Amino acid sequence: IDRLITRMWVAEMRTHLRHGDWILARSYSGTGDIIARFTGGVDLSHSVMWDAQREVVIESIQPLTREISLESLVHRNHYLYIVRPAYLNDRDREIAVARARSMLGTGYDFVGLLIGIRDSRKTYCSLLLFWASDMASRNVEEPIVVAPSDLLELGEAVYFSGVRTSADTSAMAE
């Protein structure tokens, strides 16, 4: 059932995703539990950017910023949102993806995420998306810690997967 749900969600998400969209998720990991607990807001623990040209997501996760397949992302999460960032036209979205790609290989800033003391040589998932999308230049005040749930407020949620463990989700996937 788990593999069927992943395939179903990936197919659904591909019909909604646009270049530069954000995907916000709630993972099953212990680190995800810590992030969701300490950052507040909607129970989210991770965020990534969709690169439609390469059909991958760009994520900052321990130990570094990297790209992975949409399937890999979806498989490891309890639920997901697609958020279309506000204030961005098609050109801005191209620039945002290029900026996010420029961070590939940089380290993960766990301390910056938890207490807001940042290492300029590192990033974390939601800060990467906030920075790459240049939200600060769009008069969006940057919180001390940019949480995945903060990003939900900076765009339009165009998709919600449903909860992986719900009976309804299982029934739809079968």
CSV table of N, CA and C in Angstrom, one decimal, residues 2 11 15 28 46 77 85 93 126 129 135 141 147 149 159-160 163 165-166 168:
chain,number,residue,atom,x,y,z
A,2,ASP,N,2.0,1.2,0.8
A,2,ASP,CA,2.8,2.4,0.9
A,2,ASP,C,3.4,2.8,-0.5
A,11,ALA,N,2.1,11.0,-9.1
A,11,ALA,CA,1.3,11.3,-10.3
A,11,ALA,C,0.4,12.5,-10.1
A,15,THR,N,0.8,16.7,-11.9
A,15,THR,CA,-0.2,17.5,-12.6
A,15,THR,C,-0.3,18.9,-12.0
A,28,TYR,N,8.8,11.4,8.6
A,28,TYR,CA,8.8,10.3,9.6
A,28,TYR,C,10.0,10.4,10.5
A,46,HIS,N,9.8,19.8,6.7
A,46,HIS,CA,10.7,19.9,5.6
A,46,HIS,C,10.2,20.7,4.4
A,77,ASN,N,7.6,10.7,3.4
A,77,ASN,CA,6.8,11.7,4.1
A,77,ASN,C,5.4,11.2,4.3
A,85,PRO,N,4.7,30.0,-4.6
A,85,PRO,CA,5.2,31.2,-3.9
A,85,PRO,C,4.5,32.4,-4.4
A,93,ARG,N,10.8,32.8,-10.9
A,93,ARG,CA,10.9,31.4,-10.5
A,93,ARG,C,12.1,30.8,-11.1
A,126,SER,N,14.1,25.4,4.8
A,126,SER,CA,13.1,26.5,4.6
A,126,SER,C,13.9,27.9,4.4
A,129,LEU,N,14.7,28.0,0.6
A,129,LEU,CA,13.6,28.5,-0.2
A,129,LEU,C,13.3,29.9,-0.1
A,135,MET,N,12.5,36.4,-1.0
A,135,MET,CA,11.4,37.0,-0.3
A,135,MET,C,11.7,38.3,0.4
A,141,GLU,N,9.1,40.2,5.7
A,141,GLU,CA,10.0,40.2,6.9
A,141,GLU,C,10.5,38.7,7.1
A,147,ALA,N,10.8,28.8,9.4
A,147,ALA,CA,10.2,27.4,9.5
A,147,ALA,C,9.5,27.0,8.3
A,149,SER,N,6.6,25.8,8.1
A,149,SER,CA,5.2,26.3,8.2
A,149,SER,C,5.1,27.8,7.8
A,159,TYR,N,-2.0,22.1,-3.6
A,159,TYR,CA,-2.2,20.7,-3.5
A,159,TYR,C,-1.9,20.2,-2.1
A,160,PHE,N,-2.7,19.3,-1.6
A,160,PHE,CA,-2.5,18.6,-0.3
A,160,PHE,C,-2.7,17.1,-0.6
A,163,VAL,N,-3.3,12.4,4.2
A,163,VAL,CA,-2.4,11.7,5.2
A,163,VAL,C,-2.2,10.3,4.8
A,165,THR,N,-1.4,7.6,6.3
A,165,THR,CA,-1.9,6.5,7.1
A,165,THR,C,-3.4,6.5,7.2
A,166,SER,N,-4.1,7.4,6.5
A,166,SER,CA,-5.6,7.5,6.7
A,166,SER,C,-6.2,6.4,5.8
A,168,ASP,N,-8.9,6.6,4.0
A,168,ASP,CA,-9.3,7.2,2.8
A,168,ASP,C,-8.1,7.2,1.8
